[in-house]
Short mmCIF file of C-alpha atoms and ligand atoms in Angstrom, two decimals:
data_model
loop_
_atom_site.label_atom_id
_atom_site.label_comp_id
_atom_site.label_asym_id
_atom_site.label_seq_id
_atom_site.Cartn_x
_atom_site.Cartn_y
_atom_site.Cartn_z
CA MET A 732 228.21 180.89 39.30
CA GLU A 733 229.44 178.17 37.80
CA SER A 734 226.40 175.17 39.29
CA ILE A 735 229.05 172.66 39.80
CA LEU A 736 233.17 173.71 41.48
CA PHE A 737 236.03 170.81 40.13
CA HIS A 738 238.74 170.74 41.26
CA ILE A 739 241.55 168.51 41.01
CA GLU A 740 245.26 168.17 43.97
CA GLU A 741 246.35 165.13 44.97
CA GLY A 742 245.06 162.76 42.99
CA VAL A 743 241.76 163.48 44.42
CA ALA A 744 239.38 165.30 42.14
CA GLU A 745 237.10 167.86 43.88
CA ILE A 746 233.23 168.08 42.75
CA THR A 747 231.42 170.81 44.49
CA PHE A 748 226.81 171.37 43.85
CA ASN A 749 227.19 174.91 43.61
CA ARG A 750 223.86 176.44 44.18
CA PRO A 751 223.06 176.74 48.18
CA ASP A 752 220.16 178.95 48.12
CA LYS A 753 218.77 176.18 46.30
CA LEU A 754 219.69 173.83 48.76
CA ASN A 755 221.72 172.22 46.14
CA ALA A 756 218.83 170.98 43.73
CA PHE A 757 220.06 170.13 40.07
CA ASN A 758 218.80 172.00 36.92
CA ARG A 759 219.24 170.70 33.52
CA GLU A 760 222.69 172.59 33.59
CA MET A 761 223.83 171.49 36.59
CA ALA A 762 223.35 168.47 35.78
CA LEU A 763 225.46 167.91 32.15
CA LEU A 764 227.89 169.58 33.43
CA LEU A 765 228.34 167.31 36.52
CA GLN A 766 228.35 164.81 33.24
CA SER A 767 230.86 166.63 31.85
CA LYS A 768 233.31 166.67 35.34
CA LEU A 769 232.84 162.52 35.68
CA ASP A 770 234.22 162.18 32.24
CA GLU A 771 236.75 164.90 33.17
CA CYS A 772 237.81 162.31 35.43
CA ALA A 773 237.76 159.82 33.82
CA SER A 774 240.18 160.53 31.21
CA LEU A 775 242.41 162.69 33.40
CA HIS A 776 245.49 159.45 34.19
CA GLU A 777 245.75 162.65 37.25
CA VAL A 778 242.19 161.85 39.08
CA HIS A 779 242.18 158.46 41.52
CA CYS A 780 239.88 159.35 43.17
CA VAL A 781 236.64 161.68 42.65
CA TYR A 782 235.76 163.10 46.59
CA ILE A 783 231.52 164.58 46.29
CA THR A 784 229.98 167.48 48.57
CA GLY A 785 227.90 170.49 48.42
CA ALA A 786 228.40 173.38 49.18
CA GLY A 787 226.73 175.06 52.28
CA LYS A 788 224.56 173.49 54.50
CA ALA A 789 222.70 170.63 52.14
CA PHE A 790 224.35 168.11 50.35
CA SER A 791 221.43 167.90 47.22
CA ALA A 792 218.08 168.19 48.24
CA GLY A 793 217.87 166.54 44.39
CA GLN A 794 216.47 167.03 41.55
CA ASP A 795 215.06 171.20 41.56
CA LEU A 796 211.04 171.49 41.72
CA SER A 797 211.00 175.48 40.31
CA GLU A 798 211.99 173.77 36.48
CA ILE A 799 209.75 170.67 37.30
CA ALA A 800 207.23 173.21 37.47
CA ASP A 801 208.51 175.66 34.21
CA ALA A 802 206.62 174.92 31.26
CA ASN A 803 209.92 175.10 29.61
CA GLY A 804 211.82 173.42 31.41
CA PRO A 805 213.17 169.57 30.55
CA GLY A 806 210.72 167.55 31.31
CA MET A 807 209.83 164.13 32.56
CA ASP A 808 211.15 162.95 29.58
CA LYS A 809 214.26 163.70 28.95
CA ILE A 810 214.91 164.11 33.38
CA LEU A 811 215.55 161.05 33.85
CA SER A 812 216.78 159.77 30.42
CA GLU A 813 219.87 162.50 29.95
CA HIS A 814 220.08 163.56 33.37
CA TYR A 815 220.43 161.22 36.58
CA ASN A 816 220.58 158.62 34.59
CA PRO A 817 223.61 159.65 32.66
CA ILE A 818 225.32 160.87 35.78
CA ILE A 819 224.75 157.47 38.28
CA THR A 820 225.84 155.42 35.42
CA LYS A 821 229.60 157.39 35.00
CA ILE A 822 229.84 156.91 38.10
CA ARG A 823 229.51 152.99 38.50
CA HIS A 824 231.69 153.18 35.41
CA LEU A 825 233.93 155.07 36.69
CA PRO A 826 237.31 153.14 36.26
CA LYS A 827 238.00 154.92 40.01
CA PRO A 828 236.68 155.46 44.14
CA VAL A 829 233.71 157.83 44.38
CA VAL A 830 234.14 159.42 48.17
CA ALA A 831 230.22 161.06 48.42
CA ALA A 832 230.79 162.96 51.45
CA VAL A 833 226.91 164.34 52.70
CA ASN A 834 227.61 167.33 54.38
CA GLY A 835 224.24 168.32 54.56
CA VAL A 836 220.48 167.56 53.59
CA ALA A 837 220.24 164.82 51.26
CA ALA A 838 216.93 164.45 49.14
CA GLY A 839 215.35 162.52 46.06
CA ALA A 840 218.36 161.85 42.97
CA GLY A 841 220.44 164.05 45.73
CA ALA A 842 220.37 160.98 48.15
CA ASN A 843 220.79 157.93 45.63
CA ILE A 844 223.30 159.67 43.31
CA ALA A 845 225.02 159.53 47.24
CA LEU A 846 224.30 156.07 47.81
CA CYS A 847 225.84 154.83 44.49
CA CYS A 848 228.93 156.28 45.37
CA ASP A 849 232.05 153.98 46.34
CA VAL A 850 231.89 155.28 49.90
CA ALA A 851 229.68 157.19 51.47
CA VAL A 852 230.31 158.55 53.38
CA ALA A 853 227.88 161.92 56.23
CA ALA A 854 228.14 164.53 58.49
CA GLU A 855 226.40 164.45 62.37
CA SER A 856 223.55 166.53 60.64
CA ALA A 857 223.20 165.69 57.81
CA SER A 858 219.74 163.11 57.02
CA PHE A 859 218.98 161.47 53.79
CA ILE A 860 215.53 161.43 52.46
CA GLN A 861 213.50 159.60 49.73
CA ALA A 862 211.97 162.27 49.32
CA PHE A 863 209.90 160.97 46.10
CA SER A 864 207.04 159.67 46.86
CA LYS A 865 205.38 163.14 49.17
CA ILE A 866 204.93 164.24 45.86
CA GLY A 867 204.34 161.42 43.93
CA LEU A 868 206.58 159.64 42.09
CA ILE A 869 208.76 156.57 43.25
CA PRO A 870 212.96 156.80 43.72
CA ASP A 871 215.32 157.34 41.19
CA SER A 872 218.29 157.72 40.41
CA GLY A 873 219.52 154.23 41.31
CA GLY A 874 217.50 154.27 44.25
CA THR A 875 215.57 150.96 43.62
CA TYR A 876 218.91 149.19 42.82
CA PHE A 877 221.17 150.34 45.71
CA LEU A 878 218.88 150.94 48.75
CA PRO A 879 217.43 147.31 48.36
CA ARG A 880 221.05 146.41 48.53
CA LEU A 881 222.56 148.34 51.19
CA VAL A 882 219.99 148.29 54.44
CA GLY A 883 218.14 145.19 52.63
CA TRP A 884 214.11 145.27 51.23
CA GLN A 885 212.14 145.80 54.59
CA LYS A 886 213.73 149.22 55.31
CA ALA A 887 214.39 150.18 52.05
CA SER A 888 210.87 150.16 51.37
CA ALA A 889 209.39 151.57 53.96
CA PHE A 890 212.06 154.84 53.81
CA ALA A 891 211.26 155.23 51.08
CA MET A 892 207.74 154.54 50.85
CA LEU A 893 207.21 156.18 53.97
CA GLY A 894 209.94 159.52 52.82
CA GLU A 895 210.65 159.73 56.36
CA LYS A 896 214.51 161.80 57.51
CA ILE A 897 217.14 159.30 57.78
CA SER A 898 219.85 160.53 60.59
CA ALA A 899 223.02 160.48 59.11
CA GLU A 900 223.39 157.92 62.89
CA ASP A 901 221.01 155.73 61.35
CA ALA A 902 221.90 155.80 57.52
CA GLU A 903 225.38 154.07 59.22
CA ARG A 904 223.38 151.99 61.34
CA THR A 905 221.71 150.52 58.72
CA GLY A 906 224.42 149.75 56.54
CA MET A 907 222.69 152.63 53.76
CA ILE A 908 226.28 155.15 54.33
CA TYR A 909 229.68 153.54 55.48
CA LYS A 910 230.42 155.99 59.12
CA TYR A 911 229.18 159.69 59.44
CA PHE A 912 231.45 161.63 61.87
CA PRO A 913 230.24 164.07 63.89
CA ASP A 914 230.13 168.19 62.17
CA ASN A 915 233.85 169.47 63.63
CA GLU A 916 235.94 166.25 62.15
CA PHE A 917 233.58 165.82 59.48
CA LYS A 918 235.02 167.14 56.20
CA GLN A 919 239.30 166.31 57.18
CA GLU A 920 238.10 163.19 58.00
CA ALA A 921 235.91 162.57 54.90
CA TYR A 922 238.71 164.46 51.99
CA GLN A 923 241.17 162.04 54.25
CA ILE A 924 239.55 159.16 52.49
CA ALA A 925 239.75 160.40 49.39
CA ILE A 926 243.65 160.68 49.94
CA THR A 927 243.85 157.96 51.01
CA LEU A 928 241.94 155.80 48.21
CA ALA A 929 244.40 158.33 46.21
CA LYS A 930 247.20 157.03 46.64
CA LEU A 931 246.87 153.20 46.89
CA PRO A 932 247.12 150.96 43.63
CA ALA A 933 244.47 152.34 41.70
CA LYS A 934 244.22 149.26 38.85
CA ALA A 935 243.47 147.27 41.88
CA LEU A 936 240.92 149.47 42.84
CA ALA A 937 239.44 149.77 39.71
CA PHE A 938 239.44 145.68 39.62
CA THR A 939 237.97 145.90 42.97
CA LYS A 940 234.84 148.11 41.61
CA HIS A 941 234.18 146.07 38.76
CA ALA A 942 233.70 142.94 41.04
CA PHE A 943 231.52 144.71 42.69
CA ASN A 944 229.42 146.42 39.91
CA ASN A 945 229.21 142.65 38.42
CA SER A 946 228.59 140.44 42.38
CA PHE A 947 224.61 142.13 42.02
CA ILE A 948 224.11 140.22 38.84
CA ASN A 949 226.49 137.74 38.59
CA THR A 950 225.38 134.00 40.16
CA PHE A 951 228.23 132.51 42.77
CA GLU A 952 229.96 130.51 39.73
CA GLU A 953 230.33 133.80 37.87
CA GLN A 954 231.79 135.77 40.07
CA LEU A 955 234.88 134.02 41.22
CA LEU A 956 235.90 133.41 38.24
CA LEU A 957 235.59 137.29 37.18
CA GLU A 958 237.65 137.18 40.57
CA ASP A 959 239.89 134.85 38.83
CA ALA A 960 239.77 136.84 36.05
CA LEU A 961 240.48 140.05 37.94
CA GLN A 962 243.54 138.93 40.33
CA GLN A 963 245.05 138.00 37.52
CA LEU A 964 245.40 141.76 35.99
CA ALA A 965 246.22 142.56 39.38
CA SER A 966 248.90 140.25 39.53
CA GLN A 967 250.55 141.49 36.49
CA THR A 968 251.16 145.29 37.92
CA TYR A 969 253.40 147.15 38.56
CA ASP A 970 251.80 147.84 42.38
CA TYR A 971 251.27 144.95 42.83
CA LYS A 972 255.06 143.58 42.44
CA GLU A 973 255.34 147.15 44.43
CA GLY A 974 253.29 145.54 46.99
CA VAL A 975 254.60 142.51 47.35
CA LYS A 976 258.90 143.74 47.52
CA ALA A 977 257.85 146.35 49.10
CA PHE A 978 256.02 144.06 52.85
CA LEU A 979 259.43 141.40 52.89
CA GLU A 980 261.85 144.48 52.88
CA LYS A 981 259.50 146.72 54.84
CA ARG A 982 259.36 150.01 54.37
CA ASN A 983 256.18 151.92 53.13
CA PRO A 984 254.45 151.20 49.54
CA VAL A 985 255.85 153.63 46.36
CA PHE A 986 253.00 152.83 44.01
CA ASN A 987 252.84 154.73 40.67
CA GLY A 988 249.11 153.24 39.34
CA GLU A 989 250.00 150.44 37.07
O1 LIG B 1377 210.16 164.93 37.42
C1 LIG B 1377 211.09 164.72 38.94
O2 LIG B 1377 210.94 165.35 39.40
C2 LIG B 1377 211.62 163.55 38.17
C3 LIG B 1377 212.75 163.61 39.11
C4 LIG B 1377 213.12 163.00 39.95
C5 LIG B 1377 214.70 163.99 40.84
C6 LIG B 1377 213.92 164.10 41.71
O3 LIG B 1377 215.03 164.65 42.91
S1 LIG B 1377 212.34 164.10 43.66
C7 LIG B 1377 213.17 164.63 44.59
C8 LIG B 1377 212.85 166.24 45.01
N1 LIG B 1377 213.23 166.79 45.55
C9 LIG B 1377 212.30 167.24 47.50
O4 LIG B 1377 210.40 166.94 46.95
C10 LIG B 1377 212.83 167.99 47.74
C11 LIG B 1377 212.26 168.57 48.43
N2 LIG B 1377 213.57 169.30 49.63
C12 LIG B 1377 212.47 169.52 50.66
O5 LIG B 1377 212.25 168.83 51.09
C13 LIG B 1377 213.45 170.53 51.92
O6 LIG B 1377 213.19 171.27 51.14
C14 LIG B 1377 214.38 169.08 52.15
C15 LIG B 1377 214.44 168.53 53.04
C16 LIG B 1377 215.91 169.17 51.17
C17 LIG B 1377 215.25 170.80 52.97
O7 LIG B 1377 213.77 170.95 54.47
P1 LIG B 1377 214.22 172.75 54.91
O8 LIG B 1377 213.54 173.30 55.70
O9 LIG B 1377 216.03 172.27 55.11
O10 LIG B 1377 214.94 173.60 53.49
P2 LIG B 1377 213.53 174.56 53.24
O11 LIG B 1377 213.42 175.74 53.41
O12 LIG B 1377 212.39 173.37 52.73
O13 LIG B 1377 214.61 175.14 52.17
C18 LIG B 1377 215.01 175.61 52.18
C19 LIG B 1377 215.05 176.55 50.62
O14 LIG B 1377 215.98 175.33 49.49
C20 LIG B 1377 213.61 176.53 50.18
O15 LIG B 1377 213.95 178.15 48.91
P3 LIG B 1377 213.49 179.49 50.04
O16 LIG B 1377 212.06 179.29 49.92
O17 LIG B 1377 214.30 179.76 50.76
O18 LIG B 1377 213.02 179.95 48.61
C21 LIG B 1377 213.68 175.64 49.30
O19 LIG B 1377 212.13 176.53 48.11
C22 LIG B 1377 214.24 175.28 48.40
N3 LIG B 1377 214.29 174.19 48.20
C23 LIG B 1377 214.82 172.96 49.22
N4 LIG B 1377 214.44 172.07 47.48
C24 LIG B 1377 214.54 171.94 46.89
C25 LIG B 1377 214.67 174.16 46.39
N5 LIG B 1377 213.75 174.15 45.54
C26 LIG B 1377 214.00 173.71 44.45
N6 LIG B 1377 214.32 172.15 44.02
C27 LIG B 1377 213.48 171.17 46.01
N7 LIG B 1377 214.30 170.94 45.55
#
């Protein structure tokens, strides 16, 4: 059984974590396969948006702890540098929107992969756990970077240190995720976000992602300059011209991603 399912439809590449009996916990094979699928998403012109979800009842329980306990396993020296850091970097550098559709529990690295996506949504029954402190680790996979920026320092450090289960409702309320949906509407609503993003001007979304990536590190003045530079590029695209023309002609725009 493939640990990652992958298919492309209507401009959306759907990536499904597929080790449901292990709550989609990551082993080395799954971490490397996810990286190669993210590379494929970057290189395929037909992919306009990436949608990540989990098979079965979980999104992902993070690192497969049985692999850690295995003397022949990859070991901590490889797990961050070869598994999670490249995954998080690839998601942030992918010049396409990535939606995390958190269908169930997201723990440890599983939670932080969701939080680094451009739009994270959850089913009402899903939950988020910074499980690291419970096993004597620190939040990794970008947790100490994204969490304080999403929810503020105080809540981030409490979430990280206490390692409590955070409901989807609280995740939305604290700004950790964009939205949660009732379980029976979740799949359709989450996928619709991906379809909508896939139809919007691709270059404008890529430039928006680039601008947000840099807003964490730039000064105010640097960020204004970056917006100016990216807007010059956006204004040279076909989709910008089509968007304005369609508005003035009172019709729906037809974007082509160029
Ligand atoms: O060295 C390093 O580890 C570095 C890397 C760090 C990155 C990380 O992600 S560290 C954090 C690792 N994750 C965890 O610590 C979470 C462990 N899991 C849990 O706390 C709970 O399973 C959940 C809160 C996620 C879900 O609880 P619940 O009650 O819904 O399910 P369960 O009964 O605990 O688990 C169901 C099965 O999945 C169970 O197997 P079994 O007994 O039916 O054969 C359980 O052992 C397995 N499972 C759950 N999480 C993991 C796992 N197996 C391996 N690794 C897991 N992370």
